[in-house]
Tab-separated table of C-alpha atoms in Angstrom:
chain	number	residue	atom	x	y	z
A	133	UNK	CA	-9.472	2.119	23.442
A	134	UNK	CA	-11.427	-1.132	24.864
A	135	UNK	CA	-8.858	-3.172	25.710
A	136	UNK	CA	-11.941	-5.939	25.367
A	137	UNK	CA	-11.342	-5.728	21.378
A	138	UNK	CA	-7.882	-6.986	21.172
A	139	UNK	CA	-8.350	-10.009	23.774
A	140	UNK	CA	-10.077	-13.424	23.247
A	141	UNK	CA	-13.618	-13.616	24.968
A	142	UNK	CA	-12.195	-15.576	27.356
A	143	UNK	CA	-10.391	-12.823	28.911
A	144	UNK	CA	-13.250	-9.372	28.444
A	145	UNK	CA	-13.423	-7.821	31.601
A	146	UNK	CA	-10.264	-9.099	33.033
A	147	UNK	CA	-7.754	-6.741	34.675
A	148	UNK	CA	-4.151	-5.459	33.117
A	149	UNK	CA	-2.406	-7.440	35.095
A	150	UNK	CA	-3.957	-10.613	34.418
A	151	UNK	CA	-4.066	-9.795	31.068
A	152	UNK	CA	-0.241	-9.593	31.165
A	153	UNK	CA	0.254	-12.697	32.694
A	154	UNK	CA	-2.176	-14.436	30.390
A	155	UNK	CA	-0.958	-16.806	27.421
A	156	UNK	CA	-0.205	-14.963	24.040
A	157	UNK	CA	-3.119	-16.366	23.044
A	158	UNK	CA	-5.680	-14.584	25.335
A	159	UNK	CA	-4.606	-11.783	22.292
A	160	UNK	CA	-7.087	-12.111	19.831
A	161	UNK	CA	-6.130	-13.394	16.713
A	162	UNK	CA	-3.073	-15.166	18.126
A	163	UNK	CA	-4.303	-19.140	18.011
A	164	UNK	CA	-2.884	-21.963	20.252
A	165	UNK	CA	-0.676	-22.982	17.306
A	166	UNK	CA	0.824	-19.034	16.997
A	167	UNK	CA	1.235	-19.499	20.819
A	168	UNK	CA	3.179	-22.898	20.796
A	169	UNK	CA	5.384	-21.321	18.123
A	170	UNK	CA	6.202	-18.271	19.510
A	171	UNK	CA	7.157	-20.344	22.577
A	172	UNK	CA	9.556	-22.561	20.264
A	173	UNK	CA	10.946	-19.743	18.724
A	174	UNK	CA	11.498	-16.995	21.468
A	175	UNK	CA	10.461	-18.846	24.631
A	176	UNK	CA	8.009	-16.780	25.201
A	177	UNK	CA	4.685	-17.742	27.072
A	178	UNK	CA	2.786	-14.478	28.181
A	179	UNK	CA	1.231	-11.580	26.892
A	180	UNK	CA	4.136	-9.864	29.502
A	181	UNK	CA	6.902	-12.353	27.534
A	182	UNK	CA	5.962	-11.091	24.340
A	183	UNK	CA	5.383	-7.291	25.059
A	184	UNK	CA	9.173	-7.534	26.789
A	185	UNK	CA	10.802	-9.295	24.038
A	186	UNK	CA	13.522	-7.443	22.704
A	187	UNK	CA	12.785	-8.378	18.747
A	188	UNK	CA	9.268	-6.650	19.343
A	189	UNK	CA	10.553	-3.673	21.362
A	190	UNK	CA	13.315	-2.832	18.355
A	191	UNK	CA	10.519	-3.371	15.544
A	192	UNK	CA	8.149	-0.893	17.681
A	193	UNK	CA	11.042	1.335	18.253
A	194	UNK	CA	12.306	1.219	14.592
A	195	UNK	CA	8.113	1.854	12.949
A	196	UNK	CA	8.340	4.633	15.294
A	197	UNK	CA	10.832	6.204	14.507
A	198	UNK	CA	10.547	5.604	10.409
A	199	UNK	CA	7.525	7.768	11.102
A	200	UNK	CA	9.158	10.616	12.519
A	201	UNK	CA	12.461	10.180	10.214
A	202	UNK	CA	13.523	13.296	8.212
A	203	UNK	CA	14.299	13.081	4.700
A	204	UNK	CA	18.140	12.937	4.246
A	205	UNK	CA	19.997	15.854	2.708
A	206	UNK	CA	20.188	13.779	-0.802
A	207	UNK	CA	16.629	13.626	-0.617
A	208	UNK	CA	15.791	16.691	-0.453
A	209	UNK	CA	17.994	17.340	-3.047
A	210	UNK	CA	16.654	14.752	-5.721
A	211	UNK	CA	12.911	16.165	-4.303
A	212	UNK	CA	14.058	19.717	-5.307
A	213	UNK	CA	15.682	18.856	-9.033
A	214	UNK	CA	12.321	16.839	-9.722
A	215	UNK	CA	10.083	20.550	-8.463
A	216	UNK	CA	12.720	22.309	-10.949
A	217	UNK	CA	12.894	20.160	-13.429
A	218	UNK	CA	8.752	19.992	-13.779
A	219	UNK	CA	8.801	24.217	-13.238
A	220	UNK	CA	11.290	24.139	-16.134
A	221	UNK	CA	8.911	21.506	-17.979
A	222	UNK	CA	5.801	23.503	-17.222
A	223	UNK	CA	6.610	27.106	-16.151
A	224	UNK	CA	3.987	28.783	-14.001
A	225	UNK	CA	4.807	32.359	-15.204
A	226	UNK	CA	3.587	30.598	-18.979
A	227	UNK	CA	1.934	34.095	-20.618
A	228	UNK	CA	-0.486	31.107	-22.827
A	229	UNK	CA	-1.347	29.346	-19.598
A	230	UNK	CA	-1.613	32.355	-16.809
A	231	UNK	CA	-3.018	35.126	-18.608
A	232	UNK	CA	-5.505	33.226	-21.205
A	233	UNK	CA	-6.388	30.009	-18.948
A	234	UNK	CA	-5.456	28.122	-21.794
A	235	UNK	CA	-3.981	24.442	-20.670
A	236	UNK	CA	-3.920	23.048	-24.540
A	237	UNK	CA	-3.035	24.577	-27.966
A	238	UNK	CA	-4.676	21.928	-30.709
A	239	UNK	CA	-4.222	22.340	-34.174
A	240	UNK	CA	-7.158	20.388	-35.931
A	241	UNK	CA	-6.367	16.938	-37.274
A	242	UNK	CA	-6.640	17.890	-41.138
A	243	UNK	CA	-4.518	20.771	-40.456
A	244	UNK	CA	-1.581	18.670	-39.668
A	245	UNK	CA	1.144	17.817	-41.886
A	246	UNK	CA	2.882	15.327	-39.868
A	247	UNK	CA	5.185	15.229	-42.442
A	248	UNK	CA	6.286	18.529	-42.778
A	249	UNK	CA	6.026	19.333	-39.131
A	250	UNK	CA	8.344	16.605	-37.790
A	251	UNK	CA	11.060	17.888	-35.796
A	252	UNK	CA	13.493	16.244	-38.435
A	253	UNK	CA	11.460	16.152	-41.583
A	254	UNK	CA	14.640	17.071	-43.647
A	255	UNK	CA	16.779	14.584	-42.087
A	256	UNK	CA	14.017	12.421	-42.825
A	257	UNK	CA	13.351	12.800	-46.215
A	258	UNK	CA	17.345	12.967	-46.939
A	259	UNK	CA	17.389	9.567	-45.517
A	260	UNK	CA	14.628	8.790	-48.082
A	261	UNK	CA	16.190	9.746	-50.995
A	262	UNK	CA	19.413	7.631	-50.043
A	263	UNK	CA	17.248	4.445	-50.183
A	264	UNK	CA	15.606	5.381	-53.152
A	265	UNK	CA	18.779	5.994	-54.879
A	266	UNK	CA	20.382	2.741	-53.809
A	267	UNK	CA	17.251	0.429	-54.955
């Protein structure tokens, strides 16, 4: 890395340990205005201050850390039902899909009798009749 991209112009060329005792805002990006309110709020004044403060130390720590972080046990779990639950939904051992290659059975528009072929076509038309007969 060039440690000359992440410093103000001011401070290319300069060595680490001036660069650690320069203001927060020899960082680049981090204005006079960021600099003043990062001393207000955490008293800090150098690129050293910041680096040590504790708040930045636990955030690095904790983004570290996230990265590595296993999945818990109920994780895994809930990851496992969801691979099941699709391999129940769309079984890989399918005869249609493995041995034939086919992915989609259509049946042709004016084939279909949406009627008829409704999974509850006689509850349907029961439930028909009853209003017919009441009106």
């Amino acid at each position: 890395m060039n440690i000359d991209t992440v410093v103000d112009k001011d401070y290319v060329g300069k060595c680490f340990k001036d660069l650690a005792a320069a203001p927060v805002s020899a960082l680049r990006g981090v204005s006079s205005k960021d600099a003043k309110a990062l001393q207000q709020a955490f008293n800090v004044s150098t690129v050293r201050d910041l680096a040590n403060l504790n708040f930045v130390k636990w955030a690095c720590a904790i983004a570290t850390l996230a990265d590595e972080e296993q999945d818990t046990p109920a994780d895994k779990a809930k990851e496992t039902l969801l691979d099941e639950a699709v391999e129940m939904t769309f079984p890989a051992s399918d005869p249609i899909s493995v041995d034939a290659g086919i992915t989609r059975i259509e049946v042709a528009p004016e084939m279909v009798d949406a009627h008829g072929d409704h999974q509850h076509a006689g509850k349907m038309e029961e439930a028909a009749d009853k209003e017919a007969a009441t009106h």
